[in-house]
PDB file of C-alpha atoms in Angstrom:
ATOM      1  CA  MET X  25     -73.591 164.503  79.477  1.00 87.00           C
ATOM      2  CA  ASP X  26     -73.542 165.820  83.031  1.00 86.00           C
ATOM      3  CA  TYR X  27     -69.751 165.969  82.830  1.00 85.00           C
ATOM      4  CA  LEU X  28     -69.834 167.872  79.539  1.00 89.00           C
ATOM      5  CA  ARG X  29     -72.245 170.413  80.997  1.00 88.00           C
ATOM      6  CA  LEU X  30     -70.131 170.707  84.149  1.00 84.00           C
ATOM      7  CA  THR X  31     -67.059 171.507  82.060  1.00 85.00           C
ATOM      8  CA  GLU X  32     -68.885 174.231  80.106  1.00 86.00           C
ATOM      9  CA  TRP X  33     -69.270 172.522  76.738  1.00 89.00           C
ATOM     10  CA  PRO X  34     -71.694 174.370  74.417  1.00 90.00           C
ATOM     11  CA  GLU X  35     -75.127 172.757  74.380  1.00 93.00           C
ATOM     12  CA  GLN X  36     -74.984 172.409  70.593  1.00 95.00           C
ATOM     13  CA  GLN X  37     -71.782 170.391  70.911  1.00 94.00           C
ATOM     14  CA  ILE X  38     -73.314 168.257  73.641  1.00 95.00           C
ATOM     15  CA  GLN X  39     -76.305 167.402  71.469  1.00 96.00           C
ATOM     16  CA  LEU X  40     -73.945 166.457  68.646  1.00 96.00           C
ATOM     17  CA  VAL X  41     -72.172 164.058  71.015  1.00 95.00           C
ATOM     18  CA  VAL X  42     -75.534 162.571  72.038  1.00 94.00           C
ATOM     19  CA  ALA X  43     -76.524 162.054  68.403  1.00 95.00           C
ATOM     20  CA  CYS X  44     -73.193 160.413  67.541  1.00 95.00           C
ATOM     21  CA  VAL X  45     -73.291 158.082  70.534  1.00 92.00           C
ATOM     22  CA  LYS X  46     -76.848 156.989  69.784  1.00 90.00           C
ATOM     23  CA  GLU X  47     -76.024 156.433  66.118  1.00 92.00           C
ATOM     24  CA  GLN X  48     -73.150 154.140  67.126  1.00 88.00           C
ATOM     25  CA  GLY X  49     -75.353 152.161  69.485  1.00 83.00           C
ATOM     26  CA  LEU X  50     -73.421 153.233  72.591  1.00 85.00           C
ATOM     27  CA  TRP X  51     -76.227 155.139  74.317  1.00 88.00           C
ATOM     28  CA  HIS X  52     -77.419 153.471  77.518  1.00 85.00           C
ATOM     29  CA  ASP X  53     -81.100 152.628  77.481  1.00 82.00           C
ATOM     30  CA  ALA X  54     -82.420 150.917  80.601  1.00 80.00           C
ATOM     31  CA  GLY X  55     -85.245 149.375  78.576  1.00 80.00           C
ATOM     32  CA  HIS X  56     -82.952 147.685  76.073  1.00 76.00           C
ATOM     33  CA  GLY X  57     -80.043 145.617  77.308  1.00 73.00           C
ATOM     34  CA  ALA X  58     -76.811 145.518  75.361  1.00 72.00           C
ATOM     35  CA  SER X  59     -76.089 142.520  73.165  1.00 75.00           C
ATOM     36  CA  HIS X  60     -72.689 140.921  73.710  1.00 79.00           C
ATOM     37  CA  SER X  61     -70.975 138.006  72.009  1.00 86.00           C
ATOM     38  CA  GLN X  62     -69.472 136.898  75.310  1.00 89.00           C
ATOM     39  CA  SER X  63     -70.095 137.555  78.995  1.00 87.00           C
ATOM     40  CA  VAL X  64     -67.412 137.408  81.673  1.00 90.00           C
ATOM     41  CA  GLU X  65     -68.123 137.150  85.385  1.00 91.00           C
ATOM     42  CA  PHE X  66     -65.694 139.004  87.642  1.00 89.00           C
ATOM     43  CA  GLU X  67     -65.638 138.601  91.419  1.00 91.00           C
ATOM     44  CA  LEU X  68     -64.835 142.019  92.907  1.00 89.00           C
ATOM     45  CA  ALA X  69     -64.297 140.519  96.363  1.00 87.00           C
ATOM     46  CA  GLY X  70     -61.184 138.810  95.045  1.00 87.00           C
ATOM     47  CA  VAL X  71     -59.498 142.043  93.949  1.00 86.00           C
ATOM     48  CA  GLU X  72     -56.380 142.893  95.968  1.00 85.00           C
ATOM     49  CA  PRO X  73     -54.799 146.333  96.350  1.00 85.00           C
ATOM     50  CA  PHE X  74     -51.325 146.648  94.826  1.00 84.00           C
ATOM     51  CA  ILE X  75     -48.573 149.165  94.325  1.00 84.00           C
ATOM     52  CA  ASP X  76     -46.230 149.125  91.332  1.00 80.00           C
ATOM     53  CA  SER X  77     -42.700 147.985  91.984  1.00 74.00           C
ATOM     54  CA  PRO X  78     -39.581 150.094  91.371  1.00 77.00           C
ATOM     55  CA  LYS X  79     -38.376 150.440  87.770  1.00 70.00           C
ATOM     56  CA  ARG X  80     -40.991 148.049  86.296  1.00 71.00           C
ATOM     57  CA  PRO X  81     -44.593 149.274  86.766  1.00 69.00           C
ATOM     58  CA  GLN X  82     -45.923 145.957  85.478  1.00 74.00           C
ATOM     59  CA  ASP X  83     -44.431 144.155  88.499  1.00 78.00           C
ATOM     60  CA  ARG X  84     -47.027 144.531  91.214  1.00 79.00           C
ATOM     61  CA  ILE X  85     -46.440 144.386  94.971  1.00 81.00           C
ATOM     62  CA  PRO X  86     -49.466 143.524  97.160  1.00 82.00           C
ATOM     63  CA  LEU X  87     -50.105 145.767 100.148  1.00 80.00           C
ATOM     64  CA  ALA X  88     -50.668 142.623 102.208  1.00 75.00           C
ATOM     65  CA  CYS X  89     -47.170 141.221 101.895  1.00 61.00           C
ATOM     66  CA  ASP X  90     -45.076 138.492 103.449  1.00 48.00           C
ATOM     67  CA  ARG X  91     -42.046 140.352 104.780  1.00 52.00           C
ATOM     68  CA  ASP X  92     -40.136 137.098 105.195  1.00 47.00           C
ATOM     69  CA  ARG X  93     -40.095 136.547 101.440  1.00 40.00           C
ATOM     70  CA  PRO X  94     -36.940 138.155  99.959  1.00 37.00           C
ATOM     71  CA  GLY X  95     -37.555 140.862  97.406  1.00 43.00           C
ATOM     72  CA  ASP X  96     -41.179 141.277  98.417  1.00 43.00           C
ATOM     73  CA  ARG X  97     -40.765 144.933  99.236  1.00 43.00           C
ATOM     74  CA  PRO X  98     -38.418 147.826  98.547  1.00 41.00           C
ATOM     75  CA  VAL X  99     -35.811 148.529 101.196  1.00 39.00           C
ATOM     76  CA  ASP X 100     -36.877 150.782 104.067  1.00 39.00           C
ATOM     77  CA  ARG X 101     -36.104 154.428 103.442  1.00 38.00           C
ATOM     78  CA  GLY X 102     -34.395 154.658 106.822  1.00 35.00           C
ATOM     79  CA  SER X 103     -36.207 157.798 107.956  1.00 35.00           C
ATOM     80  CA  ASP X 104     -35.308 158.954 111.445  1.00 32.00           C
ATOM     81  CA  GLY X 105     -38.745 160.476 111.973  1.00 30.00           C
ATOM     82  CA  ASP X 106     -37.862 164.106 111.260  1.00 30.00           C
ATOM     83  CA  GLY X 107     -39.012 164.055 107.646  1.00 32.00           C
ATOM     84  CA  GLY X 108     -35.502 163.862 106.208  1.00 30.00           C
ATOM     85  CA  GLY X 109     -36.172 160.673 104.257  1.00 33.00           C
ATOM     86  CA  ASP X 110     -39.812 161.196 103.424  1.00 38.00           C
ATOM     87  CA  GLY X 111     -39.808 162.392  99.830  1.00 39.00           C
ATOM     88  CA  ALA X 112     -43.316 161.180  99.014  1.00 41.00           C
ATOM     89  CA  THR X 113     -44.891 162.806  95.977  1.00 43.00           C
ATOM     90  CA  SER X 114     -48.254 163.157  94.325  1.00 45.00           C
ATOM     91  CA  GLN X 115     -49.347 163.914  90.779  1.00 48.00           C
ATOM     92  CA  TYR X 116     -52.751 162.646  89.769  1.00 48.00           C
ATOM     93  CA  PRO X 117     -54.739 165.372  87.996  1.00 52.00           C
ATOM     94  CA  SER X 118     -57.200 163.265  86.014  1.00 60.00           C
ATOM     95  CA  ASN X 119     -59.443 162.048  88.838  1.00 70.00           C
ATOM     96  CA  PRO X 120     -60.831 164.674  91.237  1.00 72.00           C
ATOM     97  CA  ALA X 121     -61.873 161.986  93.746  1.00 75.00           C
ATOM     98  CA  GLN X 122     -58.303 160.642  93.942  1.00 72.00           C
ATOM     99  CA  VAL X 123     -56.904 164.145  94.317  1.00 69.00           C
ATOM    100  CA  THR X 124     -59.457 165.002  97.002  1.00 70.00           C
ATOM    101  CA  LEU X 125     -59.220 161.784  99.019  1.00 72.00           C
ATOM    102  CA  PRO X 126     -55.884 162.482 100.770  1.00 66.00           C
ATOM    103  CA  GLY X 127     -57.078 165.931 101.842  1.00 63.00           C
ATOM    104  CA  THR X 128     -60.198 164.537 103.515  1.00 61.00           C
ATOM    105  CA  THR X 129     -58.306 162.303 105.952  1.00 59.00           C
ATOM    106  CA  PRO X 130     -58.669 163.581 109.536  1.00 56.00           C
ATOM    107  CA  VAL X 131     -54.936 163.641 110.219  1.00 51.00           C
ATOM    108  CA  ILE X 132     -52.805 166.518 111.483  1.00 39.00           C
ATOM    109  CA  VAL X 133     -49.161 165.930 110.621  1.00 41.00           C
ATOM    110  CA  GLU X 134     -46.631 167.439 113.002  1.00 43.00           C
ATOM    111  CA  HIS X 135     -43.268 166.132 111.824  1.00 43.00           C
ATOM    112  CA  GLY X 136     -42.368 167.103 108.292  1.00 46.00           C
ATOM    113  CA  ARG X 137     -43.965 164.395 106.158  1.00 47.00           C
ATOM    114  CA  VAL X 138     -43.853 166.091 102.802  1.00 45.00           C
ATOM    115  CA  VAL X 139     -45.790 165.876  99.550  1.00 50.00           C
ATOM    116  CA  THR X 140     -43.744 167.400  96.773  1.00 51.00           C
ATOM    117  CA  THR X 141     -43.534 167.328  92.996  1.00 55.00           C
ATOM    118  CA  CYS X 142     -43.066 164.247  90.858  1.00 53.00           C
ATOM    119  CA  ILE X 143     -40.354 165.616  88.597  1.00 56.00           C
ATOM    120  CA  GLY X 144     -37.511 166.146  91.035  1.00 56.00           C
ATOM    121  CA  SER X 145     -37.697 169.947  90.902  1.00 59.00           C
ATOM    122  CA  SER X 146     -38.741 170.526  94.494  1.00 60.00           C
ATOM    123  CA  GLY X 147     -35.228 171.335  95.635  1.00 67.00           C
ATOM    124  CA  PRO X 148     -32.604 169.532  97.722  1.00 74.00           C
ATOM    125  CA  LEU X 149     -33.279 167.436 100.800  1.00 76.00           C
ATOM    126  CA  ILE X 150     -32.057 168.549 104.194  1.00 81.00           C
ATOM    127  CA  PRO X 151     -28.261 167.965 104.291  1.00 86.00           C
ATOM    128  CA  GLN X 152     -28.482 165.116 106.801  1.00 88.00           C
ATOM    129  CA  ALA X 153     -30.509 162.931 104.418  1.00 84.00           C
ATOM    130  CA  PRO X 154     -28.077 162.614 101.460  1.00 86.00           C
ATOM    131  CA  GLN X 155     -25.166 162.488 103.888  1.00 90.00           C
ATOM    132  CA  ALA X 156     -26.714 159.494 105.665  1.00 90.00           C
ATOM    133  CA  VAL X 157     -27.428 157.757 102.339  1.00 89.00           C
ATOM    134  CA  THR X 158     -23.818 158.153 101.201  1.00 91.00           C
ATOM    135  CA  ALA X 159     -22.197 157.346 104.522  1.00 93.00           C
ATOM    136  CA  ASN X 160     -24.220 154.173 105.061  1.00 91.00           C
ATOM    137  CA  ASP X 161     -24.485 153.068 101.413  1.00 90.00           C
ATOM    138  CA  LEU X 162     -28.269 153.003 101.695  1.00 87.00           C
ATOM    139  CA  THR X 163     -30.772 152.044  99.017  1.00 83.00           C
ATOM    140  CA  VAL X 164     -33.632 154.447  99.568  1.00 82.00           C
ATOM    141  CA  SER X 165     -37.076 154.677  98.013  1.00 80.00           C
ATOM    142  CA  SER X 166     -39.924 157.089  97.400  1.00 80.00           C
ATOM    143  CA  VAL X 167     -43.636 156.702  96.730  1.00 82.00           C
ATOM    144  CA  LEU X 168     -45.259 158.699  93.958  1.00 79.00           C
ATOM    145  CA  SER X 169     -48.530 158.774  92.089  1.00 76.00           C
ATOM    146  CA  GLY X 170     -47.033 159.944  88.820  1.00 70.00           C
ATOM    147  CA  ASN X 171     -46.817 158.030  85.572  1.00 68.00           C
ATOM    148  CA  ARG X 172     -43.198 156.847  85.641  1.00 69.00           C
ATOM    149  CA  ASN X 173     -40.838 155.495  88.284  1.00 68.00           C
ATOM    150  CA  PHE X 174     -37.330 155.421  86.840  1.00 69.00           C
ATOM    151  CA  GLU X 175     -34.214 155.852  89.006  1.00 72.00           C
ATOM    152  CA  GLY X 176     -33.710 159.407  90.227  1.00 71.00           C
ATOM    153  CA  ARG X 177     -37.256 160.459  89.378  1.00 72.00           C
ATOM    154  CA  ILE X 178     -37.629 162.203  92.717  1.00 75.00           C
ATOM    155  CA  HIS X 179     -34.011 162.720  93.753  1.00 78.00           C
ATOM    156  CA  PRO X 180     -30.670 161.523  92.329  1.00 81.00           C
ATOM    157  CA  GLN X 181     -30.080 159.372  95.406  1.00 81.00           C
ATOM    158  CA  THR X 182     -33.478 157.710  95.265  1.00 80.00           C
ATOM    159  CA  GLN X 183     -33.073 154.496  93.311  1.00 79.00           C
ATOM    160  CA  MET X 184     -36.351 152.753  94.119  1.00 82.00           C
ATOM    161  CA  ASN X 185     -39.484 154.705  93.233  1.00 81.00           C
ATOM    162  CA  VAL X 186     -42.849 153.039  93.786  1.00 83.00           C
ATOM    163  CA  LEU X 187     -46.098 154.031  92.043  1.00 82.00           C
ATOM    164  CA  ALA X 188     -49.229 154.211  94.192  1.00 82.00           C
ATOM    165  CA  SER X 189     -52.492 156.147  94.398  1.00 80.00           C
ATOM    166  CA  PRO X 190     -52.428 159.609  96.063  1.00 79.00           C
ATOM    167  CA  PRO X 191     -53.967 158.423  99.374  1.00 82.00           C
ATOM    168  CA  LEU X 192     -51.378 155.641  99.636  1.00 85.00           C
ATOM    169  CA  VAL X 193     -48.625 158.166  98.955  1.00 82.00           C
ATOM    170  CA  VAL X 194     -49.804 160.089 102.023  1.00 82.00           C
ATOM    171  CA  ALA X 195     -50.178 156.885 104.060  1.00 86.00           C
ATOM    172  CA  TYR X 196     -46.599 155.800 103.368  1.00 86.00           C
ATOM    173  CA  ALA X 197     -45.356 159.305 104.170  1.00 83.00           C
ATOM    174  CA  LEU X 198     -47.160 159.197 107.509  1.00 85.00           C
ATOM    175  CA  ALA X 199     -45.673 155.791 108.269  1.00 87.00           C
ATOM    176  CA  GLY X 200     -42.205 156.978 107.256  1.00 83.00           C
ATOM    177  CA  THR X 201     -41.233 153.573 105.913  1.00 84.00           C
ATOM    178  CA  MET X 202     -41.868 151.160 103.073  1.00 83.00           C
ATOM    179  CA  ASN X 203     -41.397 148.184 105.358  1.00 83.00           C
ATOM    180  CA  ILE X 204     -45.048 148.139 106.398  1.00 86.00           C
ATOM    181  CA  ASP X 205     -48.241 146.256 105.611  1.00 87.00           C
ATOM    182  CA  LEU X 206     -50.776 149.062 105.289  1.00 89.00           C
ATOM    183  CA  LEU X 207     -53.674 146.635 105.704  1.00 89.00           C
ATOM    184  CA  THR X 208     -52.631 145.402 109.140  1.00 91.00           C
ATOM    185  CA  ASP X 209     -49.859 147.636 110.551  1.00 92.00           C
ATOM    186  CA  SER X 210     -50.479 150.983 112.205  1.00 92.00           C
ATOM    187  CA  LEU X 211     -49.299 154.204 110.581  1.00 90.00           C
ATOM    188  CA  GLY X 212     -48.374 155.664 113.951  1.00 89.00           C
ATOM    189  CA  GLU X 213     -50.001 156.731 117.181  1.00 88.00           C
ATOM    190  CA  GLY X 214     -52.868 159.097 117.883  1.00 86.00           C
ATOM    191  CA  ALA X 215     -52.918 161.934 120.397  1.00 85.00           C
ATOM    192  CA  SER X 216     -53.763 159.502 123.201  1.00 89.00           C
ATOM    193  CA  GLY X 217     -51.092 156.990 122.211  1.00 90.00           C
ATOM    194  CA  GLU X 218     -53.455 154.563 120.496  1.00 93.00           C
ATOM    195  CA  PRO X 219     -52.424 152.994 117.163  1.00 94.00           C
ATOM    196  CA  VAL X 220     -53.881 154.619 114.036  1.00 91.00           C
ATOM    197  CA  TYR X 221     -54.516 152.422 111.000  1.00 93.00           C
ATOM    198  CA  LEU X 222     -55.152 153.219 107.352  1.00 90.00           C
ATOM    199  CA  ARG X 223     -58.779 152.144 107.767  1.00 90.00           C
ATOM    200  CA  ASP X 224     -59.187 154.737 110.518  1.00 89.00           C
ATOM    201  CA  ILE X 225     -58.240 157.707 108.347  1.00 86.00           C
ATOM    202  CA  TRP X 226     -59.702 156.531 105.021  1.00 86.00           C
ATOM    203  CA  PRO X 227     -62.795 158.682 104.328  1.00 84.00           C
ATOM    204  CA  SER X 228     -66.058 157.191 103.129  1.00 85.00           C
ATOM    205  CA  SER X 229     -67.123 157.385  99.490  1.00 85.00           C
ATOM    206  CA  GLN X 230     -69.967 159.675 100.580  1.00 88.00           C
ATOM    207  CA  LYS X 231     -67.524 162.086 102.233  1.00 86.00           C
ATOM    208  CA  ILE X 232     -65.307 162.157  99.158  1.00 84.00           C
ATOM    209  CA  GLN X 233     -68.240 162.862  96.857  1.00 85.00           C
ATOM    210  CA  GLU X 234     -69.459 165.621  99.153  1.00 87.00           C
ATOM    211  CA  VAL X 235     -66.091 167.360  99.022  1.00 83.00           C
ATOM    212  CA  VAL X 236     -65.761 166.890  95.254  1.00 82.00           C
ATOM    213  CA  GLY X 237     -69.290 168.250  94.792  1.00 83.00           C
ATOM    214  CA  GLU X 238     -68.428 171.340  96.809  1.00 83.00           C
ATOM    215  CA  ALA X 239     -65.060 171.949  95.149  1.00 79.00           C
ATOM    216  CA  VAL X 240     -65.742 171.068  91.492  1.00 80.00           C
ATOM    217  CA  HIS X 241     -68.363 173.216  89.774  1.00 81.00           C
ATOM    218  CA  ASP X 242     -69.029 174.713  86.341  1.00 82.00           C
ATOM    219  CA  LYS X 243     -67.532 178.127  87.171  1.00 83.00           C
ATOM    220  CA  LEU X 244     -64.103 176.501  87.319  1.00 80.00           C
ATOM    221  CA  PHE X 245     -64.346 175.783  83.600  1.00 80.00           C
ATOM    222  CA  ALA X 246     -65.979 179.030  82.472  1.00 78.00           C
ATOM    223  CA  PRO X 247     -63.832 181.099  80.082  1.00 73.00           C
ATOM    224  CA  GLY X 248     -62.156 184.161  81.581  1.00 60.00           C
TER     225      GLY X 248
END
């Protein structure tokens, strides 16, 4: 109900929702536990982070990968560090925490790592990028947080498009390559030359909630 009030639903409509949910037995009551026909235990510690492989979202690729196993990862994009091959994209409007998370990382990017649209309408790449792809017969990839990853989704010369969450899109763009284990490899170097890892720039849940709380409020949803 807090969400409905935040998004400016009329109180009468909110009370109707409450009545319907209670009538269907879906209202949470701390004093009365839910009755289930079957209980399933799930060990959260065993959950591994994945990205979705090119072309087939159902084929998952673990972030912690064995690079010696053929086909374990998409081919490196071959970026030369100037941003020419870094067509990372982000489109994830349904979860404000996921949208906010990349913007709360304490990273200042100096060399053209770009976050563009997910529909290929952000314009052409710098001329050197497609020229290098054609001249060297490269298979290049992109990382996006959209809902589809078919060939050419980002650019006609991008055959391998990987689905990931918005913060991982930014992480791969910072690294400038897909040939990386984000759990153990560094994304680059800090101002003093020390390696910077994903765990170093990943904000805490408290920080994310603070930013979301400051940015998302009921006036955003008020008519007019």
